[in-house]
CSV table of C-alpha atoms (C1' of nucleotides) in Angstrom, one decimal:
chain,number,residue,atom,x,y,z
I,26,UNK,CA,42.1,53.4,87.5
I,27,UNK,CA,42.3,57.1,86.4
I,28,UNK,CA,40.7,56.8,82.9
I,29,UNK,CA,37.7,55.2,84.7
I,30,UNK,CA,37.9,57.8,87.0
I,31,UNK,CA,37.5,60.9,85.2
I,32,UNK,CA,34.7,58.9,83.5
I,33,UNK,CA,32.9,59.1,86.6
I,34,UNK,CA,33.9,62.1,87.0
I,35,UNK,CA,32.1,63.0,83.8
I,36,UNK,CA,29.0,61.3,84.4
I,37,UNK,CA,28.1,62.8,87.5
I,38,UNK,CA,29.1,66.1,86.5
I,39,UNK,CA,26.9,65.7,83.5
I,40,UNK,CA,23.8,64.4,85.2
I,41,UNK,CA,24.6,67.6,87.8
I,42,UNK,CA,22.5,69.6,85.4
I,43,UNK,CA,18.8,69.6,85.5
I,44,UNK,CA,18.2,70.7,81.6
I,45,UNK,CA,20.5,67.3,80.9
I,46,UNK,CA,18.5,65.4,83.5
I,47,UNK,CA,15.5,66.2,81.5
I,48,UNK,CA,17.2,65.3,78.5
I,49,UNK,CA,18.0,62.2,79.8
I,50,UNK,CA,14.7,61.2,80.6
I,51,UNK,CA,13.0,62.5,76.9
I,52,UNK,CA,15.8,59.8,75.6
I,53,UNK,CA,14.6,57.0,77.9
I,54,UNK,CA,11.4,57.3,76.0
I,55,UNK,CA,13.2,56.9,72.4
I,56,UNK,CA,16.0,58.5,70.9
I,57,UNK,CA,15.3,62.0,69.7
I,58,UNK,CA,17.1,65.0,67.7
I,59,UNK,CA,18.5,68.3,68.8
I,60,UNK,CA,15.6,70.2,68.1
I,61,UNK,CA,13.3,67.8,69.2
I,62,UNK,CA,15.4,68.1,72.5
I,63,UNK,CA,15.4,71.8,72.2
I,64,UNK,CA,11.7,72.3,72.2
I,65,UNK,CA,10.6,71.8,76.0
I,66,UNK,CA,13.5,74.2,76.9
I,67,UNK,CA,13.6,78.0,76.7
I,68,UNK,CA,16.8,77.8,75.4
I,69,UNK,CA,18.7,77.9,72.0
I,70,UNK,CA,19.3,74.8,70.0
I,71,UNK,CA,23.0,75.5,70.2
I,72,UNK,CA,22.9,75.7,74.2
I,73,UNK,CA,20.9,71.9,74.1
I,74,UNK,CA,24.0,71.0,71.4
I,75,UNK,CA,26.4,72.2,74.0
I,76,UNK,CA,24.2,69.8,76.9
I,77,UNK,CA,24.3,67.4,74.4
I,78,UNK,CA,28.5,67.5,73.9
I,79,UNK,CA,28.5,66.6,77.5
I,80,UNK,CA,26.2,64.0,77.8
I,81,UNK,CA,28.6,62.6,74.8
I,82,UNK,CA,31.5,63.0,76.3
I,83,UNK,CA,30.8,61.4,79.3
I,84,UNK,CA,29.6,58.4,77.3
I,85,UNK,CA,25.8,58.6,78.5
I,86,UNK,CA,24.7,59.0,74.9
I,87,UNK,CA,25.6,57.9,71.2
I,88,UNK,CA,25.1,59.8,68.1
I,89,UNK,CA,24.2,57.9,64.9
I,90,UNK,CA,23.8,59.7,61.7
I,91,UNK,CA,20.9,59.7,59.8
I,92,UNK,CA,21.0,61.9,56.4
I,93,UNK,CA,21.2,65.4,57.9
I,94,UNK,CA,19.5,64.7,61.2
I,95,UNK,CA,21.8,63.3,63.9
I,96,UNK,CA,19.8,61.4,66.4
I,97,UNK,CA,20.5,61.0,70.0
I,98,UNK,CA,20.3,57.7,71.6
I,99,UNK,CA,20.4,56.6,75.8
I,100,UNK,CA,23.4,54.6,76.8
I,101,UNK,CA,22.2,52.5,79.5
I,102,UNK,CA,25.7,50.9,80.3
I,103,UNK,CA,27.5,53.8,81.5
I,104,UNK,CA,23.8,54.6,84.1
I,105,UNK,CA,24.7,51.3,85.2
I,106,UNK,CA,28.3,51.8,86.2
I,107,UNK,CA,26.8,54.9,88.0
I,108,UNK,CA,24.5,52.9,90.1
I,109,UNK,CA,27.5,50.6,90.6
I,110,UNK,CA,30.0,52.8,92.0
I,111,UNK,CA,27.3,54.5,94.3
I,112,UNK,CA,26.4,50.7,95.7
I,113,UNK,CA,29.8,50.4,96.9
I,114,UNK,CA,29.7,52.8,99.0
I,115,UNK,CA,25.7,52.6,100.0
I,116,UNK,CA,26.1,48.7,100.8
I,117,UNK,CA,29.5,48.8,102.8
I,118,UNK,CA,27.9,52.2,104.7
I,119,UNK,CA,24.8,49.4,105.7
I,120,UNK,CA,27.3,47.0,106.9
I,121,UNK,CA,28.8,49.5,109.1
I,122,UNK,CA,26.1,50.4,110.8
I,123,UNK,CA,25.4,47.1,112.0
I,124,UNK,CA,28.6,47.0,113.5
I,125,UNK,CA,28.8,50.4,114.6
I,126,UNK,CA,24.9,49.4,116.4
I,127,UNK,CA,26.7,46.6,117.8
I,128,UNK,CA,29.7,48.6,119.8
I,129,UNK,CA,27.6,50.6,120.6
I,130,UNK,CA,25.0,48.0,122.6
I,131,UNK,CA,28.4,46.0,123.7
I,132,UNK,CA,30.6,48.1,125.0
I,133,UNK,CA,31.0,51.0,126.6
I,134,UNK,CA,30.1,53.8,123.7
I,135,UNK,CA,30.8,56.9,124.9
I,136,UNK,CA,34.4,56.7,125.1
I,137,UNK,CA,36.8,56.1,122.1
I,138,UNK,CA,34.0,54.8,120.1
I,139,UNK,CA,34.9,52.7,117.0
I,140,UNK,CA,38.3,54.6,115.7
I,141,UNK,CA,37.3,52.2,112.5
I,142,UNK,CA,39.7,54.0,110.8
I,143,UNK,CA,41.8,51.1,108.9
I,144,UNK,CA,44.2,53.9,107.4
S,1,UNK,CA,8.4,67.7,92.8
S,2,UNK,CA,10.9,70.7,92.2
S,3,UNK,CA,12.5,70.2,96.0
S,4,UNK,CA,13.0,67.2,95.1
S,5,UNK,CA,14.2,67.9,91.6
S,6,UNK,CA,16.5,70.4,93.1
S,7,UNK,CA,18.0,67.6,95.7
S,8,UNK,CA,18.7,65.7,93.1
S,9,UNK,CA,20.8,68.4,91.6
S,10,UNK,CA,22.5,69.3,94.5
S,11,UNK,CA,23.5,65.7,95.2
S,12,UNK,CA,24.7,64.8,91.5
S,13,UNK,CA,26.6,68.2,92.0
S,14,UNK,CA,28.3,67.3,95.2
S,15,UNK,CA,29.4,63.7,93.6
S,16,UNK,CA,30.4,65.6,90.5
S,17,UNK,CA,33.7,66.4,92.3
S,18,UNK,CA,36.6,63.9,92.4
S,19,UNK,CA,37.4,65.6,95.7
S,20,UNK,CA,34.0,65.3,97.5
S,21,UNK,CA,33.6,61.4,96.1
S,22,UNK,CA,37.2,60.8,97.6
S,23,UNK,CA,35.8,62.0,100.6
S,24,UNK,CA,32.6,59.9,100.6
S,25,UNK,CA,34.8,57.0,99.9
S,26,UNK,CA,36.4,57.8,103.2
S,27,UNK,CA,33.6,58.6,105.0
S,28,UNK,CA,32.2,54.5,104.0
S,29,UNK,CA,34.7,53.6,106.5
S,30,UNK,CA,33.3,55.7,109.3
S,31,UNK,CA,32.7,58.9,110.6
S,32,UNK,CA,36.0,61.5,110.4
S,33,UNK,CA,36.6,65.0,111.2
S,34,UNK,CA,37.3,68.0,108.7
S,35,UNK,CA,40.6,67.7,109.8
S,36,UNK,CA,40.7,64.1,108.9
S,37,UNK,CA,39.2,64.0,105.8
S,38,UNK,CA,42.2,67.2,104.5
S,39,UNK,CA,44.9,64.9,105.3
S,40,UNK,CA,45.3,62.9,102.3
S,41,UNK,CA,44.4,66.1,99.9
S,42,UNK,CA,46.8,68.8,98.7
S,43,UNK,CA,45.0,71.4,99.6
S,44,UNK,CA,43.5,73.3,102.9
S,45,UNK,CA,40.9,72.3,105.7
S,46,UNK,CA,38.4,75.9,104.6
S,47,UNK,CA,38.4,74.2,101.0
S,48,UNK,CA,37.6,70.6,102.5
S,49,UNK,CA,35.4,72.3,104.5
S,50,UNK,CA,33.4,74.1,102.0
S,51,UNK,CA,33.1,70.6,100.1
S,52,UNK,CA,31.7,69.0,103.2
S,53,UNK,CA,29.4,71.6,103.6
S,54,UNK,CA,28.0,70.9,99.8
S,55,UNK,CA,28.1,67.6,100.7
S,56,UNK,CA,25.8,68.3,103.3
S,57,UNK,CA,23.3,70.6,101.9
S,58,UNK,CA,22.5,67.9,99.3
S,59,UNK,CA,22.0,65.7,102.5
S,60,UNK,CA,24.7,63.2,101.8
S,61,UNK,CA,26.2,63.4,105.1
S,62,UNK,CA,25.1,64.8,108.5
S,63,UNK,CA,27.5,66.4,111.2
S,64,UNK,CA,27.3,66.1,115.0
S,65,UNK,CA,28.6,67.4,117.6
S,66,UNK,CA,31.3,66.1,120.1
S,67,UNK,CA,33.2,68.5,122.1
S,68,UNK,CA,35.1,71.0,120.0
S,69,UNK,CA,35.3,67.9,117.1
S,70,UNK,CA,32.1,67.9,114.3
S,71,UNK,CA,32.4,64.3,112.6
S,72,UNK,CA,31.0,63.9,109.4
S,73,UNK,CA,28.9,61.1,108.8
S,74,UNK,CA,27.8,59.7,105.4
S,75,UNK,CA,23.9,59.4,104.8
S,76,UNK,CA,23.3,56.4,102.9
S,77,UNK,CA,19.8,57.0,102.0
S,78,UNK,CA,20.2,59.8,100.0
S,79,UNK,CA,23.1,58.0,97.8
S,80,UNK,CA,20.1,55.4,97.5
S,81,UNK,CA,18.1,57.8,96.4
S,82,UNK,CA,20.5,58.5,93.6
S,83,UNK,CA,20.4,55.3,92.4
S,84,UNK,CA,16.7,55.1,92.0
S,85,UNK,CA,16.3,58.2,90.3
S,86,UNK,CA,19.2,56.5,87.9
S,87,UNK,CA,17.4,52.9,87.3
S,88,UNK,CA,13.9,54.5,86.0
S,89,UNK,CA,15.5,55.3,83.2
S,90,UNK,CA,17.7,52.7,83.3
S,91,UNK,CA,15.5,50.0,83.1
S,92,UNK,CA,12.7,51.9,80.7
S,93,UNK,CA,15.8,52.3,78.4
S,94,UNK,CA,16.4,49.0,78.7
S,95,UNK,CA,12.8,47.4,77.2
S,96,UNK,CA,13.7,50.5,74.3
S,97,UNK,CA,16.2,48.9,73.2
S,98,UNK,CA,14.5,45.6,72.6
S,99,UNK,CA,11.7,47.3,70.4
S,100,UNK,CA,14.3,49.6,68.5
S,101,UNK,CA,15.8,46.4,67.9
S,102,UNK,CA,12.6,44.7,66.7
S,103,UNK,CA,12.3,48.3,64.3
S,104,UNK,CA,15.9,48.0,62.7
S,105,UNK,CA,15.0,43.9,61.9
S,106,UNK,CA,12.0,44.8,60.2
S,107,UNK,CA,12.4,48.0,58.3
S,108,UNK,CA,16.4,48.3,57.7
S,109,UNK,CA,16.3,52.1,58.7
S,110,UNK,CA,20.1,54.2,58.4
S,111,UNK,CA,22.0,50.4,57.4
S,112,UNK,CA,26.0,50.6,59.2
S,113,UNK,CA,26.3,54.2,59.9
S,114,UNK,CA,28.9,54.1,62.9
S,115,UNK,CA,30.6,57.6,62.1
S,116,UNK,CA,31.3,58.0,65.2
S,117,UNK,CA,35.3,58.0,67.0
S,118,UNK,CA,36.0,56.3,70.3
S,119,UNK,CA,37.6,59.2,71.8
Q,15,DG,C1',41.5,83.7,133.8
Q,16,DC,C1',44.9,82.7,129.4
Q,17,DC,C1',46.4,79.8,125.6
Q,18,DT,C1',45.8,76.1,122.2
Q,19,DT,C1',43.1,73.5,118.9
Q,20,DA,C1',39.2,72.6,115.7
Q,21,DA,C1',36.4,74.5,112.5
Q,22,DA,C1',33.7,78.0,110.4
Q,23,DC,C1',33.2,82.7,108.3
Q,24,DA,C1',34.6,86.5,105.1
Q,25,DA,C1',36.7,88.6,101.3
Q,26,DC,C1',39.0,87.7,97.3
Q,27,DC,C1',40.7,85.6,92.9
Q,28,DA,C1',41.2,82.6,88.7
Q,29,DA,C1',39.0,79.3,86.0
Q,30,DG,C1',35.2,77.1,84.0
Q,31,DA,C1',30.3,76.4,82.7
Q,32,DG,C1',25.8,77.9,80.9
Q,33,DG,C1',24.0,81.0,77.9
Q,34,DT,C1',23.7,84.2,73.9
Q,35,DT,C1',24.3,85.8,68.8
Q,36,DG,C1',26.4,85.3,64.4
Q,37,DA,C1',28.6,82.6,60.9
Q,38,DT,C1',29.6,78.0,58.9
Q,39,DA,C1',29.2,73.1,57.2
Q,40,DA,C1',26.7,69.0,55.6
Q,41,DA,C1',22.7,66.7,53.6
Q,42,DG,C1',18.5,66.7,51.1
Q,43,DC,C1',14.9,68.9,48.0
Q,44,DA,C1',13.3,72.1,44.2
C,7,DT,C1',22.5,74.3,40.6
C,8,DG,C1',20.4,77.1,44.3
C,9,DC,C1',17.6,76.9,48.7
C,10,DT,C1',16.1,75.0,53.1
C,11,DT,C1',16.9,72.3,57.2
C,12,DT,C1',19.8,70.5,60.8
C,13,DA,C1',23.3,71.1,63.6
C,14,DT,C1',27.9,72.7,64.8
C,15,DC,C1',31.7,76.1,65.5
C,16,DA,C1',33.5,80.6,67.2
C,17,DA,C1',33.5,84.6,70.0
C,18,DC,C1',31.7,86.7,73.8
C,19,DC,C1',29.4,87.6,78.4
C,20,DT,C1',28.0,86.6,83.1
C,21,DC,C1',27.7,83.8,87.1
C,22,DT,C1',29.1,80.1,89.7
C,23,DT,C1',32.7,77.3,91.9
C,24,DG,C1',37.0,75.7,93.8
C,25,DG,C1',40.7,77.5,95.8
C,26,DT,C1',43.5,80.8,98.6
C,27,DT,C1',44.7,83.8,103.0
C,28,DG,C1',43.2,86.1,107.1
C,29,DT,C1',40.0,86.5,110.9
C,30,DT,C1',36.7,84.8,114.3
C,31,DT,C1',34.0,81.7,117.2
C,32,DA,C1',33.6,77.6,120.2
C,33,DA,C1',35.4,74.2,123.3
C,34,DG,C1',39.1,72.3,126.4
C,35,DG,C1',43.5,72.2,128.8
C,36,DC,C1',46.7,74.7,131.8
DNA sequence: GCCTTAAACAACCAAGAGGTTGATAAAGCA
DNA sequence: TGCTTTATCAACCTCTTGGTTGTTTAAGGC
């Protein structure tokens, strides 16, 4: 799917920053404000609000409202899809190199090789 | 560690591009060439190229060497390393959630205040 | 030796991202 | 009602990135 896709998409490229890796980590250990967010950084408040539109948009946090402070909570769900779509592609990798191993004790392996190419 | 740290960025960088996942995708099924790998992209082997070569200076796949061809394989132990970095937080966030939950029983803090849009 | 192919290198360009400062809106407190 | 706090919006700047075309190197085929 496309939508689920560019969700991905999202995620990674929001977890491709190292200020909102850090974030992400100060949120594992409780949800937090913006300035509370802002404070390890030597950055503006309104940068960590920009990191924080990000992390939002790519559905790795929530925003609740509470009178004028807005905390920020962890989504663990969208981590896990993450971890998911990286498996896919780990575990089947695992599996071909068992096969791979085995051409390569079997027959003659410095020829054509595999060619596994099923496309 | 900061080489580490900055591993982890480069890697989360690389997969941050539909492009570059497309091509690890590909790659899951076996080692290919650049040429390969441009085939099913709109767009030229020096830009598939320089993707494979981000690809490779965040360690997630290794070129060798066969005659005038460089196959790219894909390194499965970095994309594990991915996923560990994504579960520590994961899983703290996880036994978060059950004391939050245990907080918002006992002390009724910010009662219904979903103000938020499912965009 | 000469020619073809695979792939990288170099220079360049347009678009986007991270950061800033300044102004603005919403919610509470005096 | 003003005043403070919290956080966002807007405009702007700089640097990186994804893409291009053109050139160059490396390895084989003739």
């Amino acid at each position: 799917m496309d939508s689920d896709d560019a969700l991905l998409d999202a995620a990674f490229a929001a977890l491709a920053d190292p200020v909102r890796r850090r974030i992400i980590a100060r949120l594992s250990r409780g949800p937090a404000t913006v300035n509370e967010l802002a404070e390890p950084f030597a950055i503006t408040k309104q940068a960590v609000s920009k990191h924080i539109q990000v992390l939002e948009q790519a559905q790795l946090v929530t925003r609740t409202r509470d009178a004028q402070r807005r905390p920020v909570h962890l989504n663990p769900v969208r981590l896990e899809a993450l971890t998911a779509w990286i498996d896919q592609y780990r575990l089947v990798r695992e599996g071909q190199f068992r096969s791979l191993d085995a051409v390569l004790h079997s027959s003659a392996a410095a020829s054509g090789t595999q060619a596994k190419d099923p496309s």
